[in-house]
Amino acid sequence: MLKLDDVRIAIIGLGYVGLPLAVEFGKSRPTVGFDINVHRIDALKSGQDSTLEVEADELAEAGFLSFTIDLNDIASCNVYIVTVPTPIDRHKQPDLTALLKASETVGKVISPGDIVIYESTVYPGATEDDCIPVVERVSGLAMNRDFHAGYSPERINPGDKTHRLPMIKKVTSGSTPEAAALIDALYGSIITAGTHLAPSIRVAEAAKVIENIQRDVNIALINELAMIFNRFGIDTLDVLEAAGTKWNFLPFRPGLVGGHCIGVDPYYLTHKAQEADYYPEVVLAGRRINDGMGEYIVTRLVREMIHRDMVVKGAKVLVMGLTFKENCPDLRNTRVVDVLSALEEYGVETQVCDPWADPALAREEYGLDIVEPKPGTYDAVIVAVGHREFRAMSLDTIKALCRGTTPLVYDIKSVFERSENVVRL
């Protein structure tokens, strides 16, 4: 079995998960960050991280870290950690394309005695049933005879500068007790919060996927309550603040549910559950509610416009925020696009502003242009993301973006206090 002091790490995939991991390992041991995106590698070599997860000085501190797009540069490594995205396709089925291609990459360079560890979020069984067979086929080696495997789910929270990688407890697992012990010790060398060694790879996979399912279902409950309270003419936030005075009331808030985790991971488990002839009811009900929030938000806005005798078709609406969460440039699976799509179905002209979103990426991924809003231009404004820049603006400044004497502001994120002409979710 490989010795901890002899570990040379290759990180496959340098996004929101892989780069922070590479930086932490690169502070103390030989680490190579590998990615197929040449522009990403060039930027990192120059000390620039477009995800804003790692500062230039942190990159500089990782003295044992290098970056490459060349497979030959990782062939001398002996621990391969895969941190590529695991999205869903347009049918809301797991898309393992990147994961399987990364497994092929590992298969081309792995040698006897090496270890491959997966961090990407998957359903229970994906590592051993889907990924490892690819590594075995390409390499001609066999797991637990020639090499070992492990799974240690990522817990990165994009944009969170408080809960950084070393301060988040890490779940680990391995294909044999010896491999599990080494993998646990390896992560324990950089995770100050400690580790939890799961009894099997499948347990670790399942633990990760339900972390986000639990959040998804709870947010769905609050979203459904918001729909109910709206019919009663009750402000949802007022209700939540009152209920929150009890010590064990969970502080969830209504809103759009997107991103690469909460809006995606439940479909991985439900897919696997249905393969086992079980149709999940609660999980999928939560998904239906959260996936429908964009249309609900627009329907409510349109009703408010009609109530005010505003012409809907041809109206101009500004949507403030495009990223999937506040103070983060991450556009993956943002559900703000559901709001934009629903508005366009009503014949509404939309514009989007976002100080965090990369304009080139927004255009490439969604065909959207990021604009600088002009006062007195819009019939309504939707505050879709609670960026700090938006929170720093006064409500009067937001209202001034509207034309006419009765500005309409739909504050999805409850950024502002309840006020005249402000609708909250």
PDB file of C-alpha atoms in Angstrom, residues 57 69 77 99 104 108 119 131 144 148-149 155 162 187 218 220 256 277 288 302 313 341 388 407 411:
ATOM      1  CA  ASP A  57      -1.832  35.249  -2.892  1.00  0.00           C
ATOM      2  CA  ILE A  69      -3.220  20.305 -19.877  1.00  0.00           C
ATOM      3  CA  CYS A  77       1.475  11.021  -9.853  1.00  0.00           C
ATOM      4  CA  LEU A  99     -17.081  11.891 -15.110  1.00  0.00           C
ATOM      5  CA  GLU A 104     -10.710   7.465 -19.170  1.00  0.00           C
ATOM      6  CA  LYS A 108      -4.419   6.297 -19.367  1.00  0.00           C
ATOM      7  CA  GLU A 119     -15.321  13.835  -5.333  1.00  0.00           C
ATOM      8  CA  CYS A 131     -16.435   4.890 -13.143  1.00  0.00           C
ATOM      9  CA  ASN A 144      -8.130  -3.879  -5.338  1.00  0.00           C
ATOM     10  CA  HIS A 148      -7.393   1.137  -5.136  1.00  0.00           C
ATOM     11  CA  ALA A 149     -10.258   3.598  -5.178  1.00  0.00           C
ATOM     12  CA  ARG A 155     -18.643  20.170   0.194  1.00  0.00           C
ATOM     13  CA  THR A 162     -16.370  31.720   5.881  1.00  0.00           C
ATOM     14  CA  TYR A 187      -7.503  14.415   3.649  1.00  0.00           C
ATOM     15  CA  ASN A 218     -37.088  22.104   3.064  1.00  0.00           C
ATOM     16  CA  ALA A 220     -39.768  23.463  -1.366  1.00  0.00           C
ATOM     17  CA  LEU A 256     -35.428  30.157  -6.777  1.00  0.00           C
ATOM     18  CA  ASP A 277     -38.394   0.026  -8.741  1.00  0.00           C
ATOM     19  CA  ARG A 288     -41.641  19.986  -8.923  1.00  0.00           C
ATOM     20  CA  VAL A 302     -48.329  39.666 -14.270  1.00  0.00           C
ATOM     21  CA  LYS A 313     -47.506  42.625 -23.620  1.00  0.00           C
ATOM     22  CA  SER A 341     -38.364  32.634 -20.209  1.00  0.00           C
ATOM     23  CA  ARG A 388     -24.313  42.917  -1.818  1.00  0.00           C
ATOM     24  CA  PRO A 407     -43.070  51.890  -9.605  1.00  0.00           C
ATOM     25  CA  ASP A 411     -38.359  41.592  -4.310  1.00  0.00           C
TER      26      ASP A 411
END
